Short mmCIF file of C-alpha atoms in Angstrom, two decimals:
data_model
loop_
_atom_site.label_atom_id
_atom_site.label_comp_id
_atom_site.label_asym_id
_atom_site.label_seq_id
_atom_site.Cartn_x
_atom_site.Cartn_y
_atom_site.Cartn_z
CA UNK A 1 128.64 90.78 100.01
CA UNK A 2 130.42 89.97 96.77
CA UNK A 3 130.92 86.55 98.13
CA UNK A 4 127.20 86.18 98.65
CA UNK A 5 126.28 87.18 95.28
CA UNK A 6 128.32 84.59 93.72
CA UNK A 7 126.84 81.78 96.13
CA UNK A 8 123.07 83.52 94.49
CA UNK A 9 124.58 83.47 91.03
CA UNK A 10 125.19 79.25 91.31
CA UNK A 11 122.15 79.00 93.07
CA UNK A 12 119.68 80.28 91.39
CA UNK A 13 121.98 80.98 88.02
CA UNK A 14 121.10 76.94 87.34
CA UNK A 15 117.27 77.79 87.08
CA UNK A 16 117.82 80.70 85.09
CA UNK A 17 118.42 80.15 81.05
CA UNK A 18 121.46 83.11 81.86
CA UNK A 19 122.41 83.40 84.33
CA UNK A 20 122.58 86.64 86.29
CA UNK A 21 121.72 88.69 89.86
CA UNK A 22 121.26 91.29 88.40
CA UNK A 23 117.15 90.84 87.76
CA UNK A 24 117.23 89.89 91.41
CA UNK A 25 119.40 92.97 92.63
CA UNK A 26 117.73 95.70 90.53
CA UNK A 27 114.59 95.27 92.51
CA UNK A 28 116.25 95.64 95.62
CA UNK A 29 118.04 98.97 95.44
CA UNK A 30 118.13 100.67 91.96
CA UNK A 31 114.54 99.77 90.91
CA UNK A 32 113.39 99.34 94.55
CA UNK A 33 109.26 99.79 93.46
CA UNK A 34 108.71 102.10 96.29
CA UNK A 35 110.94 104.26 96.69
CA UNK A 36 112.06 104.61 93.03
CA UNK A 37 109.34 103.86 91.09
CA UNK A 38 106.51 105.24 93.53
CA UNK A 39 104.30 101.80 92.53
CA UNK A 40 101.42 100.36 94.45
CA UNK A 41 101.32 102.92 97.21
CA UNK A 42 97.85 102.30 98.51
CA UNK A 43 98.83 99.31 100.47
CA UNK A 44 102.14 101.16 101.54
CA UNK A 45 100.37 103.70 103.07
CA UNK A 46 97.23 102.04 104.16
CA UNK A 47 98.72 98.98 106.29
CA UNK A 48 102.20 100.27 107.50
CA UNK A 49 100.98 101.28 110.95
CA UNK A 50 102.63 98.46 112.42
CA UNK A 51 105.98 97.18 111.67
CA UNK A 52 104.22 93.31 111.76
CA UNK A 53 101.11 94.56 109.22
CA UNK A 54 104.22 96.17 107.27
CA UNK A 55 105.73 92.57 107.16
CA UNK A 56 102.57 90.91 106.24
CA UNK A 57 101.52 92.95 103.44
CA UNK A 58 104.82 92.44 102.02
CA UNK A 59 105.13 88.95 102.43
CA UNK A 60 101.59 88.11 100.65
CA UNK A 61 102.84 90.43 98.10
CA UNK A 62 105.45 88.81 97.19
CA UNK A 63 103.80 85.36 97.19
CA UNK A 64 101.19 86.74 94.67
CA UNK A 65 103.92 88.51 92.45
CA UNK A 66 106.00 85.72 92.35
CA UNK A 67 102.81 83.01 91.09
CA UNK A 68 101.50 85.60 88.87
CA UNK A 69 105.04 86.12 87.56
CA UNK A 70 105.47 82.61 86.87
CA UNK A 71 102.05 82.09 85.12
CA UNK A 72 101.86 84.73 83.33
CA UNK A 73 105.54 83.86 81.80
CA UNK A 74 104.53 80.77 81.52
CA UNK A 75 101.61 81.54 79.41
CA UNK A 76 102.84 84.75 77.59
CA UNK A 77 103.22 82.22 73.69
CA UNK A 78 99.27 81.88 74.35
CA UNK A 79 97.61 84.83 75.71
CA UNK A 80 96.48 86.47 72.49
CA UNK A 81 97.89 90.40 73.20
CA UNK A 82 94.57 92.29 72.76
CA UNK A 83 93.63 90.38 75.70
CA UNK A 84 96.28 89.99 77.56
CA UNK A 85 95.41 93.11 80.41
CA UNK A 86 92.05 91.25 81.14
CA UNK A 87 94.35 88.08 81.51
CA UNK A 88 96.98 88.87 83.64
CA UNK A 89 93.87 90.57 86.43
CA UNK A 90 91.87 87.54 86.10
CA UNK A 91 94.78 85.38 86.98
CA UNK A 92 96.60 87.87 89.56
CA UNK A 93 93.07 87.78 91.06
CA UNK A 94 92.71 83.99 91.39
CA UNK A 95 95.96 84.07 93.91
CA UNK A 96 94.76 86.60 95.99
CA UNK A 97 91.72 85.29 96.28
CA UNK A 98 94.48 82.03 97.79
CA UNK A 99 96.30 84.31 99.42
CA UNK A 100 93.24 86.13 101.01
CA UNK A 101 91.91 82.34 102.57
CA UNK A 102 94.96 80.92 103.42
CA UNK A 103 96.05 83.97 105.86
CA UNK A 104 92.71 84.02 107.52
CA UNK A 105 93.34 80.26 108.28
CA UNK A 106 96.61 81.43 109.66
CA UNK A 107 95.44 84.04 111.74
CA UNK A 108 92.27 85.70 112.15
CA UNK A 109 93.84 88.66 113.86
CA UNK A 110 95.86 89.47 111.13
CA UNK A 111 93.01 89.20 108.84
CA UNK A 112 91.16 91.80 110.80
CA UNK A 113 93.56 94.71 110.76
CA UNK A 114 94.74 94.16 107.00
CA UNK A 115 91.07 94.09 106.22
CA UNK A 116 90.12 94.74 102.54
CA UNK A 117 93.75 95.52 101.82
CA UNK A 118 94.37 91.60 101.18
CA UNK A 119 91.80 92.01 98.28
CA UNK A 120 93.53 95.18 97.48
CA UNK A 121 96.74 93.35 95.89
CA UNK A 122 94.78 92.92 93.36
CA UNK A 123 94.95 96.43 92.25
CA UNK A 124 98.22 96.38 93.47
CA UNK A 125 100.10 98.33 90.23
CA UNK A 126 103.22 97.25 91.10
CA UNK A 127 101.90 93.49 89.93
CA UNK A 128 100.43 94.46 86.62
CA UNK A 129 103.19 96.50 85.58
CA UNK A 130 105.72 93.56 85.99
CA UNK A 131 103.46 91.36 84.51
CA UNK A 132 103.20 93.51 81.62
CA UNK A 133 106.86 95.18 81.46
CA UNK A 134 108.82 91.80 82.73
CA UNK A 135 107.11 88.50 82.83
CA UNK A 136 105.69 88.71 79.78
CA UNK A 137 108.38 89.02 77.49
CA UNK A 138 111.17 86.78 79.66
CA UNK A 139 111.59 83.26 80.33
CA UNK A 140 110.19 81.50 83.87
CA UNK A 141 113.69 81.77 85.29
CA UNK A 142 114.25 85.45 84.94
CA UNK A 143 110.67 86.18 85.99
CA UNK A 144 111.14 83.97 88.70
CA UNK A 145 114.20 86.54 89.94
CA UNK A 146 112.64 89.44 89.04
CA UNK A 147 109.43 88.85 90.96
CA UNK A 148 111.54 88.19 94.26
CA UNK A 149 113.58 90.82 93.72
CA UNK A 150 110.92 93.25 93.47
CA UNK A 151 109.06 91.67 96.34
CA UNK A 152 112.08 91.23 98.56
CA UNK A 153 112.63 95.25 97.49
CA UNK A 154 108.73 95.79 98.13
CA UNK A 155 108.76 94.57 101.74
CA UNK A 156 111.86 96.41 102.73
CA UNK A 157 110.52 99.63 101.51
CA UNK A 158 106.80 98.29 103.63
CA UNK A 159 109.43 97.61 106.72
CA UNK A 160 110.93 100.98 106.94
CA UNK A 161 107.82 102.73 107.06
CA UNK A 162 106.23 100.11 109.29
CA UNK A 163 109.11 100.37 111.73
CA UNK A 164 109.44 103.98 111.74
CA UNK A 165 105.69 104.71 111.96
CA UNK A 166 105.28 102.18 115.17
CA UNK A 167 108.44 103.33 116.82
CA UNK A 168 107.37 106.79 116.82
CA UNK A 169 103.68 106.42 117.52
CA UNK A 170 103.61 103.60 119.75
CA UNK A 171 106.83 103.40 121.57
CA UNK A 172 107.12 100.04 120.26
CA UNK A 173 108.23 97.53 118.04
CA UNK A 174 106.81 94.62 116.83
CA UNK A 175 104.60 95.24 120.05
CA UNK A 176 108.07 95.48 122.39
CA UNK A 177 108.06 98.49 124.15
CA UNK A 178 111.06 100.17 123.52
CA UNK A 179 111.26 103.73 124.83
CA UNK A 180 110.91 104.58 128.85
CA UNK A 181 107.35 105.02 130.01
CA UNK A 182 108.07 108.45 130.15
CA UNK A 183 108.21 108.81 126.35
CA UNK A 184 105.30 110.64 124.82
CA UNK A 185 103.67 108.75 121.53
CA UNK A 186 103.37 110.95 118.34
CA UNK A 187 100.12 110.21 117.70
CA UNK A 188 100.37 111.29 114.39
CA UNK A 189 102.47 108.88 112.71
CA UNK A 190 100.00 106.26 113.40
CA UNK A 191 97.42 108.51 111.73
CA UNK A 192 97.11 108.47 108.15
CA UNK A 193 98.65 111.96 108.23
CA UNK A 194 102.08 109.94 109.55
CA UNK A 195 101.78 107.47 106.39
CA UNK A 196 102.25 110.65 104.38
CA UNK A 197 105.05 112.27 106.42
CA UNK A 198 106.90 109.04 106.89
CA UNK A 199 106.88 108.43 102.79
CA UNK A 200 107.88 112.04 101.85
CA UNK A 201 110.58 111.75 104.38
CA UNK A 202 112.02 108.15 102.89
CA UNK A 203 111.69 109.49 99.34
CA UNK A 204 113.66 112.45 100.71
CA UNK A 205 116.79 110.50 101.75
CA UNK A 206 116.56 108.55 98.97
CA UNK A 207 116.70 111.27 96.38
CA UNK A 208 119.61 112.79 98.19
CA UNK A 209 121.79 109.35 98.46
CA UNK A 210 120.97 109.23 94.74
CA UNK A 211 122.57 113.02 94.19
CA UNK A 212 125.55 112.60 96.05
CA UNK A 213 126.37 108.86 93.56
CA UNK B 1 65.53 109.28 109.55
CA UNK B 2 66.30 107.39 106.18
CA UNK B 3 67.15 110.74 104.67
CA UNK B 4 69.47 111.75 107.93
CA UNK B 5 71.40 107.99 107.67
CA UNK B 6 71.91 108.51 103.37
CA UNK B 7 73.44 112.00 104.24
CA UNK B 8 75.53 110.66 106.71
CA UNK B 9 76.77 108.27 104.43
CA UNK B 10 77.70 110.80 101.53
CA UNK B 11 79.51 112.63 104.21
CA UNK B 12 81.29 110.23 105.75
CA UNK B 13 82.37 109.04 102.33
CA UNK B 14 83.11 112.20 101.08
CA UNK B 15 84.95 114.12 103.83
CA UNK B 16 85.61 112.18 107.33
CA UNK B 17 86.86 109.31 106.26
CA UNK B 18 88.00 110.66 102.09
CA UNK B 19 88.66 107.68 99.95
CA UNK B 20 92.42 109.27 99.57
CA UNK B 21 93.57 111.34 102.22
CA UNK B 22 92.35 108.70 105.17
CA UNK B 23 92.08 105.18 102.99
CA UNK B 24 94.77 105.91 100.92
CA UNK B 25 92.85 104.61 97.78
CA UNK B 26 93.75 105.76 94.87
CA UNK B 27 97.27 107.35 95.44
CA UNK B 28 98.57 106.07 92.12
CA UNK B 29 96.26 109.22 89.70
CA UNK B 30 96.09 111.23 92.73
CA UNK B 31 100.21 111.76 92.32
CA UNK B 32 100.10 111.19 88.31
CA UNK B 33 97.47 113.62 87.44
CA UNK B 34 97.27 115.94 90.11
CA UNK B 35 99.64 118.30 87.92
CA UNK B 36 97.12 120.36 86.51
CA UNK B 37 93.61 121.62 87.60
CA UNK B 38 92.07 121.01 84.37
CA UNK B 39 93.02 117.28 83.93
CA UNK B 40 92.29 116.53 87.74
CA UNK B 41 88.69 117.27 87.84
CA UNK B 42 87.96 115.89 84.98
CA UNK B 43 89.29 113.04 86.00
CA UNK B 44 87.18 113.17 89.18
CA UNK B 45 84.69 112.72 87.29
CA UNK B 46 85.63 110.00 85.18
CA UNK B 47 86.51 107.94 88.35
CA UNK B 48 83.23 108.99 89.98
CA UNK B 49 81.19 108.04 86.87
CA UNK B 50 83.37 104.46 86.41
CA UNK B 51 82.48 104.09 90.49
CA UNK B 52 78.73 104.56 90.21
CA UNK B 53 78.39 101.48 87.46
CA UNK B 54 80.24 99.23 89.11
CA UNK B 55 78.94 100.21 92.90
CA UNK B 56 75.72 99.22 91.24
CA UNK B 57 76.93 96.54 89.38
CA UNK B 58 78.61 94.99 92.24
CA UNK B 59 75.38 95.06 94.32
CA UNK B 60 74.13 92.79 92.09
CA UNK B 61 76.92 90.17 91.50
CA UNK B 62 77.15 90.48 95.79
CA UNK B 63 73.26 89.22 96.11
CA UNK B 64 73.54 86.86 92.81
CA UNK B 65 77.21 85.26 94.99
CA UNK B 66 75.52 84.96 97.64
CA UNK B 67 72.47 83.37 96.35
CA UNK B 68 74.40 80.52 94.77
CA UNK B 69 76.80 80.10 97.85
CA UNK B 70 79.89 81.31 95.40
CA UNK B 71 81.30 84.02 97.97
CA UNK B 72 84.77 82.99 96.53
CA UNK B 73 84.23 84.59 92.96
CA UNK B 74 83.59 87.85 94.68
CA UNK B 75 86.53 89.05 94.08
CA UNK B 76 87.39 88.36 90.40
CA UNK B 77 83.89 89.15 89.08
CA UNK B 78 84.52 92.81 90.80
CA UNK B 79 87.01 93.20 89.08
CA UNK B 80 85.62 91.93 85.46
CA UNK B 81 83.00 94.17 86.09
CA UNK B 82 85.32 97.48 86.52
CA UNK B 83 87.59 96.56 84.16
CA UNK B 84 84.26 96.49 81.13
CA UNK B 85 83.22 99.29 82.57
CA UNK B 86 86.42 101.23 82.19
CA UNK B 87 86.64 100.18 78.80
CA UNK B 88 83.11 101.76 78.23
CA UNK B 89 84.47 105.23 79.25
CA UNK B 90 87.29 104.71 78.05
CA UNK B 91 85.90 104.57 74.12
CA UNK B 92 83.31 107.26 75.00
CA UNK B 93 85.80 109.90 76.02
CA UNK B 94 87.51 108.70 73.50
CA UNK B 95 84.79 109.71 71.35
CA UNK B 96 83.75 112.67 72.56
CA UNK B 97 86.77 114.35 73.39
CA UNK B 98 90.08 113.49 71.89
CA UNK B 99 92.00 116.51 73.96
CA UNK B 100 91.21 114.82 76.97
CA UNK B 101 91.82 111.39 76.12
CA UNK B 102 95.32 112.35 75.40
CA UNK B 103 95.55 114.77 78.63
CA UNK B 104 94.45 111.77 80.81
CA UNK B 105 97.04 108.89 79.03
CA UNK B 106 97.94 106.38 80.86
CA UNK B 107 95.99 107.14 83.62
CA UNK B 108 92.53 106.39 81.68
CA UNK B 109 93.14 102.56 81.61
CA UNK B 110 94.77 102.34 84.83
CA UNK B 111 91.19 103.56 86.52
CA UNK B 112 91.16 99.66 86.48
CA UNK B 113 93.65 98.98 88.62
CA UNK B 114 92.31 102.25 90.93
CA UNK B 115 92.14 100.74 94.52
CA UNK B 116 89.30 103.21 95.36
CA UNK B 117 86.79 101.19 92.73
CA UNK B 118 87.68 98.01 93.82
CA UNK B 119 87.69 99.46 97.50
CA UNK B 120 84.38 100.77 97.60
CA UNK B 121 83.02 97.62 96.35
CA UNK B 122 84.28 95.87 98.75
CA UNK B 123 83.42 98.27 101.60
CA UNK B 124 80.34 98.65 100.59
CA UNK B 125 79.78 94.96 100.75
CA UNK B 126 81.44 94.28 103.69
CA UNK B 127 79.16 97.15 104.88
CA UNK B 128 75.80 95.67 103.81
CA UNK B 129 74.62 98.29 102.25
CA UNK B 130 71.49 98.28 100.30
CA UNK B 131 70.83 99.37 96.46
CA UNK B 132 70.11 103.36 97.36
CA UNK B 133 72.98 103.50 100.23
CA UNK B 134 75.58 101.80 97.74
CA UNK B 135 74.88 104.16 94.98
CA UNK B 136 75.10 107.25 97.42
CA UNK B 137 78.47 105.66 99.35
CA UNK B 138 79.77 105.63 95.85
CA UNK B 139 78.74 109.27 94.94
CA UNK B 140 80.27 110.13 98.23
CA UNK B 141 83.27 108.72 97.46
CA UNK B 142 83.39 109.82 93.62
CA UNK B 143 82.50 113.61 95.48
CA UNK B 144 85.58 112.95 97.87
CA UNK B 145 88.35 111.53 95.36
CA UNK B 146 87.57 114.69 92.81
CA UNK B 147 87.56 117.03 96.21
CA UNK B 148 91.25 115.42 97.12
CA UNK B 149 92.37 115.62 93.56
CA UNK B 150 91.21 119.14 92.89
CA UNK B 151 92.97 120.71 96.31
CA UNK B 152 95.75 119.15 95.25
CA UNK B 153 96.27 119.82 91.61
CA UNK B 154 95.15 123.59 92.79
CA UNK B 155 98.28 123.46 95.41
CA UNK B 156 100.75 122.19 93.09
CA UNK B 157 99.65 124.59 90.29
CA UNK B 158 100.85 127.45 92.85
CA UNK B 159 104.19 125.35 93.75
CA UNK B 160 105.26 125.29 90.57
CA UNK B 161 106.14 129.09 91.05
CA UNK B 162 107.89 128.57 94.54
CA UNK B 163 111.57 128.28 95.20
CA UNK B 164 112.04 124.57 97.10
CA UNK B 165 115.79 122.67 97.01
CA UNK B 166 116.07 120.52 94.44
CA UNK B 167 115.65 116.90 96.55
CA UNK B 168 112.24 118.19 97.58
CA UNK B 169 111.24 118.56 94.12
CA UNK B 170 108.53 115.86 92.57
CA UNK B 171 106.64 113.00 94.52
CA UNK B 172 108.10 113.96 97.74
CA UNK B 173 106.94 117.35 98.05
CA UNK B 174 103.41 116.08 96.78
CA UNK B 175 103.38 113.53 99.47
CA UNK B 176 104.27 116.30 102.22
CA UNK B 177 101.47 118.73 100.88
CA UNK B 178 99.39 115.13 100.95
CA UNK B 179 99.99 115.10 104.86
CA UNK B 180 99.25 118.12 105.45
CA UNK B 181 95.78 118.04 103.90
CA UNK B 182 94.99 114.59 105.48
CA UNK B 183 95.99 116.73 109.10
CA UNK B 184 92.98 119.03 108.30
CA UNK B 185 90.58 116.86 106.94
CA UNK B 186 90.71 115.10 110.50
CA UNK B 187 89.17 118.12 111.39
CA UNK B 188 85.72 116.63 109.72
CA UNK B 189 85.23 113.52 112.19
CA UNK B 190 82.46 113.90 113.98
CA UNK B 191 80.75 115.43 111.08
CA UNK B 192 77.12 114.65 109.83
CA UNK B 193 76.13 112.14 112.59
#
């Protein structure tokens, strides 16, 4: 592990102004925006039925984090500040709008059972408050790390509640049945009820690993 | 018959299939200012009121898009539209009522970024909803998010006085009462059709 940070440090130190992990780590564990900061839970909730939505959502995310991050860093000497909410919607809009067409070229399918969620990133409050807390007071470079960090952290927290939810109410696993026939589905977890449960339950260990440090 | 169908709407909207407890729209104020009974209703019915402009609003920019082929600028005029809009009621309560503008914080500018706004404007165009069934979908769902928020707030006002371990304490415990609500509200479907 501490050999792997160093490898990230060279890497991606070189397109940072200074170098350091540590706007890359903080997203993944001690910031993680789920299950530390509690920020944009509608999607969390809404599409982590399925371990693959879980993976999707994430994924587009982090695409959309990471451009807006970049722009709105990029941009952040211009943007006059009484304006600069309006801004950094308009623009985070304008890649999900991308995002939205380019995954229904991909797949259809996927399109379907994420639904309006896709269009949902935009009110995604994890975005806007990185845009606003981070990017926009921090070189390209560090926003750059931060906005992978955060969605590298964001679709791990999506993942365990994906995985757990399908696992328990479908037997399954990325659509590979896992338990014997015999097993009975708790229906629940796929229910919205489950979304609740499963978070609560995450949060739960979380707060108690934090205690015991 | 047109009455039955706009009732059906408002209940669906409201109850089977509540904006919070089965969407999960609008989490973010419904754990931030579910605290205290007070504060949650009215804002209920700030959300509700911000949700009837721009249902209405976003009928129109939906037949205007469509009329000049634009269906990609959906999207980011919805959102131009709530975001004026919130800044509307945001002076006004500002205005009126300084108390609650403080009470409310953070929370008042964030109705922007409120996936249930956005949400029902894009339901209730993926929907194809008319004028009259938009504005009633969206005083369904402004019914159902103060409903949600309400129970809540009324819950946690009682926890506050119960003995729970310290881990449970906070969002967690929220979320759990959250499930458990969403588990009887399933006992709606069905309803009003």
């Amino acid at each position: 592990m501490a050999d792997n940070n160093k490898r990230n440090a060279g890497f991606l130190g070189s397109i940072a102004t200074a170098p350091s992990t540590d706007e890359f780590i903080k997203g993944l564990w001690r910031d993680n925006p789920v299950f530390v900061q509690v920020l944009g839970m509608c999607p969390v909730l809404a599409v982590s039925n399925t371990a693959e939505n879980a993976l999707a959502m994430g994924l587009a995310t982090t695409f959309v984090l990471l451009m807006s991050n970049i722009l709105v860093s990029s941009l952040r000497n211009f943007i006059p500040k009484q304006v600069r909410i309006a801004s950094y919607i308009l623009i985070i809009a304008t890649f999900v709008t991308i995002i939205d067409y380019v995954i229904q070229a991909i797949s259809i399918e996927l399109h379907k059972s994420l639904g309006a969620f896709i269009s949902l990133i935009v009110v995604n409050c994890l975005i806007l408050s990185r845009a606003e807390a981070f990017a926009s007071k921090n070189t390209i470079g560090k926003s750059i790390l931060d906005a992978l960090g955060m969605g590298v952290g964001f679709t791990f927290a999506l993942f365990c509640l994906g995985a757990v939810r399908e696992l328990l109410g479908n037997g399954s696993l990325f659509d590979y049945s896992l338990f014997p026939a015999n097993f009975q589905n708790w229906i629940v977890m796929i229910l919205p009820a489950g979304g609740f449960f499963t978070l609560a339950i995450w949060l739960l260990l979380f707060n108690s690993m934090k205690k015991k440090e | 018959m047109q009455e039955e169908s706009l009732w059906y709407i408002f209940i669906n909207a409201s109850l089977v299939n509540n904006f919070v407890l089965a969407y999960f729209l609008g989490i973010c104020p419904f754990l931030g200012v579910s605290g205290k009974m007070d504060t949650a209703s009215k804002m209920g019915a700030a959300v509700t009121f911000v949700m009837l402009i721009s249902s209405m609003c976003a009928y129109g920019i939906h037949a205007f898009l469509v009329a000049i082929n634009a269906p990609f600028l959906q999207l980011i005029s919805f959102i131009v539209v709530i975001a004026s809009t919130v800044q509307l009621v945001e002076m006004f309560i500002k205005k009126m009522s300084p108390t609650l503008f403080r009470a409310l914080g953070i929370f008042l500018p964030l109705i922007t970024t409120n996936c249930a706004i956005l949400g029902l404007a894009l339901f209730q165009t993926s929907k194809g909803y008319g004028f009259v069934e938009s504005v009633v979908y969206a005083l369904g769902a402004g019914a159902g998010f103060t409903l949600a928020l309400v129970l809540i707030a009324g819950l946690r006002e009682q926890l506050d006085f119960a003995e729970v371990p310290d881990v449970v304490k906070g969002t967690a415990l929220t979320l759990l009462i959250a499930g458990i609500l969403s588990l009887s509200f399933m006992g709606f479907a069905g309803l009003g059709s």
